PDB file of C-alpha atoms in Angstrom:
ATOM      1  CA  SER M   1      18.473   6.261   9.516  1.00 87.00           C
ATOM      2  CA  TYR M   2      15.938   4.843  11.928  1.00 94.00           C
ATOM      3  CA  VAL M   3      15.664   1.064  12.270  1.00 96.00           C
ATOM      4  CA  LEU M   4      12.724  -1.018  13.503  1.00 98.00           C
ATOM      5  CA  THR M   5      13.499  -4.560  14.606  1.00 98.00           C
ATOM      6  CA  GLN M   6      10.955  -7.389  14.600  1.00 98.00           C
ATOM      7  CA  ALA M   7      11.388 -11.070  15.333  1.00 98.00           C
ATOM      8  CA  PRO M   8      10.995 -13.075  12.106  1.00 97.00           C
ATOM      9  CA  SER M   9       8.391 -15.422  13.504  1.00 97.00           C
ATOM     10  CA  VAL M  10       6.045 -16.068  16.406  1.00 98.00           C
ATOM     11  CA  SER M  11       4.006 -19.216  17.007  1.00 97.00           C
ATOM     12  CA  VAL M  12       1.021 -19.635  19.318  1.00 98.00           C
ATOM     13  CA  ALA M  13      -1.725 -22.166  19.869  1.00 97.00           C
ATOM     14  CA  PRO M  14      -5.339 -21.260  19.086  1.00 97.00           C
ATOM     15  CA  GLY M  15      -6.956 -19.335  21.911  1.00 97.00           C
ATOM     16  CA  GLU M  16      -3.643 -18.190  23.344  1.00 97.00           C
ATOM     17  CA  THR M  17      -2.209 -14.668  23.297  1.00 98.00           C
ATOM     18  CA  ALA M  18       0.311 -13.585  20.690  1.00 98.00           C
ATOM     19  CA  ARG M  19       2.668 -10.711  21.387  1.00 98.00           C
ATOM     20  CA  ILE M  20       4.556  -9.259  18.461  1.00 98.00           C
ATOM     21  CA  THR M  21       7.212  -6.717  19.306  1.00 98.00           C
ATOM     22  CA  CYS M  22       8.822  -3.865  17.384  1.00 98.00           C
ATOM     23  CA  GLY M  23      12.058  -2.430  18.710  1.00 98.00           C
ATOM     24  CA  GLY M  24      13.405   1.018  17.975  1.00 97.00           C
ATOM     25  CA  ASP M  25      15.471   3.695  19.665  1.00 96.00           C
ATOM     26  CA  ASP M  26      13.116   5.694  21.910  1.00 96.00           C
ATOM     27  CA  ILE M  27      10.189   4.341  19.934  1.00 97.00           C
ATOM     28  CA  GLU M  28       7.843   5.536  22.681  1.00 97.00           C
ATOM     29  CA  THR M  29       8.331   9.079  21.303  1.00 95.00           C
ATOM     30  CA  LYS M  30       6.830   8.007  17.977  1.00 95.00           C
ATOM     31  CA  SER M  31       3.363   6.872  16.925  1.00 96.00           C
ATOM     32  CA  VAL M  32       3.404   3.246  15.832  1.00 97.00           C
ATOM     33  CA  ASN M  33       1.113   1.697  13.254  1.00 98.00           C
ATOM     34  CA  TRP M  34       0.633  -2.022  12.673  1.00 98.00           C
ATOM     35  CA  TYR M  35      -0.381  -3.765   9.461  1.00 98.00           C
ATOM     36  CA  GLN M  36      -1.534  -7.313   8.838  1.00 98.00           C
ATOM     37  CA  GLN M  37      -0.728  -8.916   5.492  1.00 98.00           C
ATOM     38  CA  LYS M  38      -2.029 -12.284   4.384  1.00 98.00           C
ATOM     39  CA  PRO M  39      -0.502 -14.124   1.416  1.00 96.00           C
ATOM     40  CA  GLY M  40      -1.395 -12.555  -1.913  1.00 95.00           C
ATOM     41  CA  GLN M  41      -3.246  -9.646  -0.313  1.00 97.00           C
ATOM     42  CA  ALA M  42      -2.575  -5.982   0.334  1.00 98.00           C
ATOM     43  CA  PRO M  43      -1.715  -4.928   3.881  1.00 98.00           C
ATOM     44  CA  VAL M  44      -4.524  -4.023   6.274  1.00 98.00           C
ATOM     45  CA  LEU M  45      -4.185  -1.455   9.067  1.00 98.00           C
ATOM     46  CA  VAL M  46      -4.961  -3.144  12.403  1.00 98.00           C
ATOM     47  CA  ILE M  47      -3.584  -0.666  14.967  1.00 98.00           C
ATOM     48  CA  TYR M  48      -2.628   2.999  14.597  1.00 97.00           C
ATOM     49  CA  TYR M  49      -1.280   5.724  16.867  1.00 97.00           C
ATOM     50  CA  ASP M  50       0.121   2.978  19.159  1.00 97.00           C
ATOM     51  CA  SER M  51      -3.204   1.615  20.364  1.00 97.00           C
ATOM     52  CA  ASP M  52      -6.169   2.823  18.293  1.00 97.00           C
ATOM     53  CA  ARG M  53      -8.153   0.256  16.367  1.00 98.00           C
ATOM     54  CA  PRO M  54      -9.792   0.983  12.993  1.00 96.00           C
ATOM     55  CA  SER M  55     -13.437   0.153  12.621  1.00 95.00           C
ATOM     56  CA  GLY M  56     -13.932  -3.483  11.719  1.00 96.00           C
ATOM     57  CA  ILE M  57     -10.827  -4.710  13.530  1.00 97.00           C
ATOM     58  CA  PRO M  58     -11.710  -7.081  16.382  1.00 97.00           C
ATOM     59  CA  GLU M  59     -11.139  -6.000  19.970  1.00 97.00           C
ATOM     60  CA  ARG M  60      -8.759  -8.945  20.250  1.00 97.00           C
ATOM     61  CA  PHE M  61      -6.162  -6.709  18.610  1.00 98.00           C
ATOM     62  CA  SER M  62      -4.483  -4.167  20.875  1.00 98.00           C
ATOM     63  CA  GLY M  63      -1.271  -2.179  20.958  1.00 98.00           C
ATOM     64  CA  SER M  64       1.101  -0.539  23.392  1.00 98.00           C
ATOM     65  CA  ASN M  65       4.299   1.459  23.193  1.00 98.00           C
ATOM     66  CA  SER M  66       6.853   2.059  25.936  1.00 97.00           C
ATOM     67  CA  GLY M  67      10.569   2.705  26.096  1.00 97.00           C
ATOM     68  CA  ASN M  68      12.263   1.077  23.144  1.00 98.00           C
ATOM     69  CA  THR M  69       9.535  -1.445  22.347  1.00 98.00           C
ATOM     70  CA  ALA M  70       6.088  -1.309  20.798  1.00 98.00           C
ATOM     71  CA  THR M  71       3.883  -4.374  21.089  1.00 98.00           C
ATOM     72  CA  LEU M  72       0.961  -5.710  19.105  1.00 98.00           C
ATOM     73  CA  THR M  73      -1.097  -8.109  21.212  1.00 98.00           C
ATOM     74  CA  ILE M  74      -3.615 -10.512  19.745  1.00 98.00           C
ATOM     75  CA  SER M  75      -5.780 -12.194  22.364  1.00 98.00           C
ATOM     76  CA  GLY M  76      -7.632 -15.433  21.732  1.00 97.00           C
ATOM     77  CA  VAL M  77      -5.690 -16.099  18.547  1.00 98.00           C
ATOM     78  CA  GLU M  78      -7.648 -17.702  15.712  1.00 97.00           C
ATOM     79  CA  ALA M  79      -6.473 -19.578  12.647  1.00 97.00           C
ATOM     80  CA  GLY M  80      -7.515 -16.603  10.520  1.00 97.00           C
ATOM     81  CA  ASP M  81      -4.956 -14.420  12.291  1.00 98.00           C
ATOM     82  CA  GLU M  82      -2.113 -16.232  10.543  1.00 98.00           C
ATOM     83  CA  ALA M  83      -0.306 -13.523   8.596  1.00 98.00           C
ATOM     84  CA  HIS M  84       2.724 -11.302   8.483  1.00 98.00           C
ATOM     85  CA  TYR M  85       2.569  -8.273  10.766  1.00 98.00           C
ATOM     86  CA  TYR M  86       4.544  -5.087  10.138  1.00 98.00           C
ATOM     87  CA  CYS M  87       5.149  -2.121  12.414  1.00 98.00           C
ATOM     88  CA  GLN M  88       5.603   1.362  10.955  1.00 98.00           C
ATOM     89  CA  VAL M  89       6.689   4.782  12.198  1.00 97.00           C
ATOM     90  CA  TRP M  90       7.319   8.190  10.670  1.00 95.00           C
ATOM     91  CA  HIS M  91      10.913   9.285  11.171  1.00 92.00           C
ATOM     92  CA  SER M  92      10.681  13.050  11.211  1.00 89.00           C
ATOM     93  CA  GLY M  93      14.460  13.446  11.173  1.00 83.00           C
ATOM     94  CA  SER M  94      14.546  12.338   7.559  1.00 85.00           C
ATOM     95  CA  ASP M  95      10.854  12.694   6.595  1.00 87.00           C
ATOM     96  CA  HIS M  96      10.659   8.986   5.861  1.00 91.00           C
ATOM     97  CA  TRP M  97       8.274   6.216   6.719  1.00 95.00           C
ATOM     98  CA  VAL M  98      10.051   3.206   8.208  1.00 96.00           C
ATOM     99  CA  PHE M  99       8.722  -0.355   8.314  1.00 98.00           C
ATOM    100  CA  GLY M 100       9.924  -3.150  10.513  1.00 98.00           C
ATOM    101  CA  GLY M 101      11.072  -6.312   8.794  1.00 98.00           C
ATOM    102  CA  GLY M 102       7.845  -8.104   9.605  1.00 98.00           C
ATOM    103  CA  THR M 103       6.850 -10.993  11.881  1.00 98.00           C
ATOM    104  CA  GLU M 104       5.164 -14.117  10.594  1.00 98.00           C
ATOM    105  CA  LEU M 105       2.482 -15.305  13.003  1.00 98.00           C
ATOM    106  CA  THR M 106       1.836 -19.042  12.891  1.00 97.00           C
ATOM    107  CA  VAL M 107      -1.161 -20.559  14.659  1.00 97.00           C
ATOM    108  CA  LEU M 108      -0.214 -24.072  15.710  1.00 94.00           C
TER     109      LEU M 108
ATOM    110  CA  GLN Y   1     -16.881   2.915  -0.422  1.00 95.00           C
ATOM    111  CA  VAL Y   2     -13.213   3.820  -0.665  1.00 97.00           C
ATOM    112  CA  GLN Y   3     -11.498   2.184  -3.614  1.00 98.00           C
ATOM    113  CA  LEU Y   4      -7.985   2.405  -4.975  1.00 98.00           C
ATOM    114  CA  VAL Y   5      -7.616   0.636  -8.313  1.00 98.00           C
ATOM    115  CA  GLN Y   6      -4.137   0.284  -9.717  1.00 98.00           C
ATOM    116  CA  SER Y   7      -2.993  -0.126 -13.307  1.00 96.00           C
ATOM    117  CA  GLY Y   8       0.222  -0.134 -15.239  1.00 94.00           C
ATOM    118  CA  GLY Y   9       3.220  -2.173 -14.262  1.00 90.00           C
ATOM    119  CA  GLY Y  10       4.577  -5.124 -16.187  1.00 95.00           C
ATOM    120  CA  LEU Y  11       7.956  -6.084 -17.587  1.00 97.00           C
ATOM    121  CA  VAL Y  12      10.594  -3.433 -18.201  1.00 97.00           C
ATOM    122  CA  ARG Y  13      14.263  -3.685 -19.170  1.00 97.00           C
ATOM    123  CA  PRO Y  14      16.988  -2.379 -16.854  1.00 97.00           C
ATOM    124  CA  GLY Y  15      17.475   1.316 -17.526  1.00 97.00           C
ATOM    125  CA  GLY Y  16      13.946   1.655 -18.879  1.00 97.00           C
ATOM    126  CA  SER Y  17      10.924   3.575 -17.621  1.00 97.00           C
ATOM    127  CA  LEU Y  18       7.452   2.701 -16.423  1.00 96.00           C
ATOM    128  CA  ARG Y  19       4.458   4.461 -14.884  1.00 97.00           C
ATOM    129  CA  VAL Y  20       2.090   2.952 -12.360  1.00 98.00           C
ATOM    130  CA  SER Y  21      -1.304   4.550 -11.785  1.00 98.00           C
ATOM    131  CA  CYS Y  22      -3.823   4.487  -8.954  1.00 98.00           C
ATOM    132  CA  ALA Y  23      -7.427   5.604  -9.503  1.00 98.00           C
ATOM    133  CA  ALA Y  24      -9.247   6.707  -6.357  1.00 98.00           C
ATOM    134  CA  SER Y  25     -12.969   6.766  -5.659  1.00 98.00           C
ATOM    135  CA  GLY Y  26     -15.365   6.895  -2.749  1.00 97.00           C
ATOM    136  CA  PHE Y  27     -13.651   9.758  -0.900  1.00 96.00           C
ATOM    137  CA  LYS Y  28     -12.415  13.320  -1.413  1.00 96.00           C
ATOM    138  CA  PHE Y  29      -9.109  12.489  -3.047  1.00 97.00           C
ATOM    139  CA  ARG Y  30      -7.846  16.086  -2.913  1.00 96.00           C
ATOM    140  CA  ASP Y  31      -8.080  16.051   0.912  1.00 95.00           C
ATOM    141  CA  HIS Y  32      -5.693  13.179   1.459  1.00 96.00           C
ATOM    142  CA  TYR Y  33      -1.947  12.614   1.321  1.00 95.00           C
ATOM    143  CA  MET Y  34      -1.077   9.526  -0.710  1.00 97.00           C
ATOM    144  CA  THR Y  35       1.823   7.117  -0.656  1.00 97.00           C
ATOM    145  CA  TRP Y  36       3.493   4.265  -2.547  1.00 98.00           C
ATOM    146  CA  VAL Y  37       4.872   1.180  -0.816  1.00 98.00           C
ATOM    147  CA  ARG Y  38       6.599  -1.736  -2.525  1.00 98.00           C
ATOM    148  CA  GLN Y  39       7.321  -5.336  -1.687  1.00 98.00           C
ATOM    149  CA  ALA Y  40      10.055  -7.322  -3.411  1.00 98.00           C
ATOM    150  CA  PRO Y  41       9.310 -11.023  -3.953  1.00 97.00           C
ATOM    151  CA  GLY Y  42       9.347 -12.813  -0.611  1.00 96.00           C
ATOM    152  CA  LYS Y  43      10.415  -9.686   1.247  1.00 97.00           C
ATOM    153  CA  GLY Y  44       8.876  -7.146   3.584  1.00 98.00           C
ATOM    154  CA  LEU Y  45       7.237  -3.783   2.986  1.00 98.00           C
ATOM    155  CA  GLU Y  46       9.365  -0.852   1.842  1.00 98.00           C
ATOM    156  CA  TRP Y  47       8.113   2.731   1.735  1.00 97.00           C
ATOM    157  CA  VAL Y  48       8.818   4.425  -1.601  1.00 98.00           C
ATOM    158  CA  ALA Y  49       7.281   7.899  -1.717  1.00 97.00           C
ATOM    159  CA  GLN Y  50       4.582  10.192  -0.319  1.00 96.00           C
ATOM    160  CA  ILE Y  51       2.822  13.246  -1.726  1.00 96.00           C
ATOM    161  CA  SER Y  52       0.828  15.959   0.024  1.00 94.00           C
ATOM    162  CA  ASP Y  53      -2.842  16.570  -0.654  1.00 94.00           C
ATOM    163  CA  GLY Y  54      -2.180  19.471  -3.001  1.00 94.00           C
ATOM    164  CA  GLY Y  55       0.814  17.824  -4.614  1.00 94.00           C
ATOM    165  CA  GLY Y  56       3.238  20.525  -3.562  1.00 95.00           C
ATOM    166  CA  GLN Y  57       5.309  18.359  -1.238  1.00 94.00           C
ATOM    167  CA  ALA Y  58       6.840  14.991  -2.025  1.00 95.00           C
ATOM    168  CA  ASP Y  59       9.171  12.791  -0.013  1.00 94.00           C
ATOM    169  CA  TYR Y  60      11.191   9.850  -1.291  1.00 95.00           C
ATOM    170  CA  ALA Y  61      13.057   6.877   0.102  1.00 95.00           C
ATOM    171  CA  ASP Y  62      16.808   7.116  -0.352  1.00 94.00           C
ATOM    172  CA  SER Y  63      16.765   3.950  -2.469  1.00 94.00           C
ATOM    173  CA  VAL Y  64      14.675   5.584  -5.204  1.00 96.00           C
ATOM    174  CA  ARG Y  65      15.349   9.311  -4.933  1.00 94.00           C
ATOM    175  CA  GLY Y  66      16.345  10.732  -8.298  1.00 95.00           C
ATOM    176  CA  ARG Y  67      14.858   7.791 -10.218  1.00 97.00           C
ATOM    177  CA  VAL Y  68      11.238   7.912  -9.089  1.00 97.00           C
ATOM    178  CA  THR Y  69       8.632  10.677  -9.268  1.00 98.00           C
ATOM    179  CA  ILE Y  70       5.341  10.665  -7.398  1.00 98.00           C
ATOM    180  CA  SER Y  71       2.593  12.902  -8.760  1.00 98.00           C
ATOM    181  CA  ARG Y  72      -1.145  13.322  -8.639  1.00 98.00           C
ATOM    182  CA  ASP Y  73      -3.982  14.820 -10.660  1.00 98.00           C
ATOM    183  CA  ASN Y  74      -6.710  15.859  -8.253  1.00 98.00           C
ATOM    184  CA  ALA Y  75      -9.060  16.664 -11.140  1.00 98.00           C
ATOM    185  CA  LYS Y  76      -8.808  13.030 -12.241  1.00 98.00           C
ATOM    186  CA  ASN Y  77      -8.641  11.531  -8.730  1.00 98.00           C
ATOM    187  CA  SER Y  78      -5.465   9.783  -9.746  1.00 98.00           C
ATOM    188  CA  LEU Y  79      -2.048   9.089  -8.277  1.00 98.00           C
ATOM    189  CA  TYR Y  80       1.021   8.170 -10.296  1.00 98.00           C
ATOM    190  CA  LEU Y  81       4.483   6.728  -9.783  1.00 98.00           C
ATOM    191  CA  GLN Y  82       6.975   7.249 -12.575  1.00 98.00           C
ATOM    192  CA  LEU Y  83       9.972   4.924 -12.423  1.00 97.00           C
ATOM    193  CA  ASP Y  84      12.982   5.874 -14.535  1.00 97.00           C
ATOM    194  CA  ASN Y  85      16.367   4.214 -15.024  1.00 97.00           C
ATOM    195  CA  VAL Y  86      14.967   1.125 -13.331  1.00 97.00           C
ATOM    196  CA  ARG Y  87      17.183  -1.529 -11.803  1.00 96.00           C
ATOM    197  CA  VAL Y  88      16.677  -5.235 -11.215  1.00 97.00           C
ATOM    198  CA  ASP Y  89      16.195  -4.547  -7.504  1.00 96.00           C
ATOM    199  CA  ASP Y  90      13.171  -2.355  -8.322  1.00 97.00           C
ATOM    200  CA  THR Y  91      11.289  -5.579  -9.081  1.00 98.00           C
ATOM    201  CA  ALA Y  92       8.386  -5.614  -6.647  1.00 98.00           C
ATOM    202  CA  ILE Y  93       4.669  -5.354  -6.121  1.00 98.00           C
ATOM    203  CA  TYR Y  94       3.865  -1.671  -5.836  1.00 98.00           C
ATOM    204  CA  TYR Y  95       0.954  -0.598  -3.639  1.00 98.00           C
ATOM    205  CA  CYS Y  96      -0.687   2.811  -3.501  1.00 98.00           C
ATOM    206  CA  ALA Y  97      -2.291   3.779  -0.213  1.00 98.00           C
ATOM    207  CA  ARG Y  98      -4.299   6.629   1.262  1.00 97.00           C
ATOM    208  CA  LEU Y  99      -3.109   8.367   4.381  1.00 96.00           C
ATOM    209  CA  LYS Y 100      -5.877   8.674   6.953  1.00 92.00           C
ATOM    210  CA  GLU Y 101      -5.347  12.383   7.599  1.00 89.00           C
ATOM    211  CA  PRO Y 102      -2.982  15.116   6.358  1.00 84.00           C
ATOM    212  CA  GLY Y 103       0.614  14.637   7.363  1.00 83.00           C
ATOM    213  CA  ALA Y 104       2.368  11.606   8.784  1.00 84.00           C
ATOM    214  CA  THR Y 105      -0.666   9.474   9.479  1.00 92.00           C
ATOM    215  CA  PRO Y 106      -1.330   5.776   8.880  1.00 95.00           C
ATOM    216  CA  SER Y 107      -2.305   4.245   5.551  1.00 95.00           C
ATOM    217  CA  ASP Y 108      -5.896   3.198   6.047  1.00 95.00           C
ATOM    218  CA  TYR Y 109      -6.801   2.055   2.517  1.00 97.00           C
ATOM    219  CA  TRP Y 110      -4.593   0.239   0.024  1.00 98.00           C
ATOM    220  CA  GLY Y 111      -4.749  -0.590  -3.654  1.00 98.00           C
ATOM    221  CA  GLN Y 112      -4.612  -4.163  -4.855  1.00 98.00           C
ATOM    222  CA  GLY Y 113      -0.973  -3.909  -5.877  1.00 98.00           C
ATOM    223  CA  THR Y 114       0.672  -4.060  -9.284  1.00 97.00           C
ATOM    224  CA  LEU Y 115       3.730  -6.086 -10.211  1.00 98.00           C
ATOM    225  CA  VAL Y 116       6.733  -4.412 -11.782  1.00 98.00           C
ATOM    226  CA  THR Y 117       9.367  -6.800 -13.108  1.00 98.00           C
ATOM    227  CA  VAL Y 118      12.751  -5.474 -14.197  1.00 97.00           C
ATOM    228  CA  SER Y 119      14.604  -7.996 -16.295  1.00 96.00           C
ATOM    229  CA  ALA Y 120      16.719  -8.179 -19.395  1.00 93.00           C
TER     230      ALA Y 120
END
C-alpha cells in the first residue's frame, strides 16, 4: 500500500511562512490535494492537483510537488490558519484514496 | 449552493448494522462521483469508499471491504453507506463528500459529518 508521511506539528509566528510537507514514494507522479480541518468542522479543500487553488481560498495558500515531497506553503500566516492539514493522493495501483496522517499548524 | 446534509448514525452494538445517508442539493448529483471518509476520535482522516456517478463502480478501503456497502439513488439525490458487522474500531465521524469531476479527483464539498459509535 502507498504511504504518505506528514510531520505531526508545525509552529510559526504570525506573518511568517509555514511549510507543511507530505512525503511519499515518487509522489511527484501523483496529483496531491490538501485539506484544512478546524476543530469540530468538516475538511475544506485548499489546494488540488498539486498547486491549484479553489475559489475562495486566499492566494497565501500555494502548493508544489517534486521528487518524493509535496509541500503546502502558507505565506503571511494568520491566527485563523490554525488547523490540521491533510495531504491526499489517489493510488491507482490499488484504486484507493490515501491520506497523510495530518499536520497540526500552530500560530504562535 | 451545493449542500450535503447527512443523517443516520448513532449508537450501535458490535456486530450490528447501521446506515448513514447523505442528501445532495444545489448541483447535478448524477454527474458526480461521491465518497465517504471517516475520522476516529482524535485521529486523522481515513478514506472509506467511493462510488461512480452512475453507481456501477465502487471502491473500498481494505479495512471495511466486505462489511460496508456504498450506494446511491440518483432519482433521490442521495448517497448511502451501509455498515454491517460493525466493530468498535468503526467508531468515527463519517463524512460524505462530492468529487469535483468524474474519476479520481479531489473532494470539493463535504457534508457536516455524522457520528457512529460502536459500543456494547
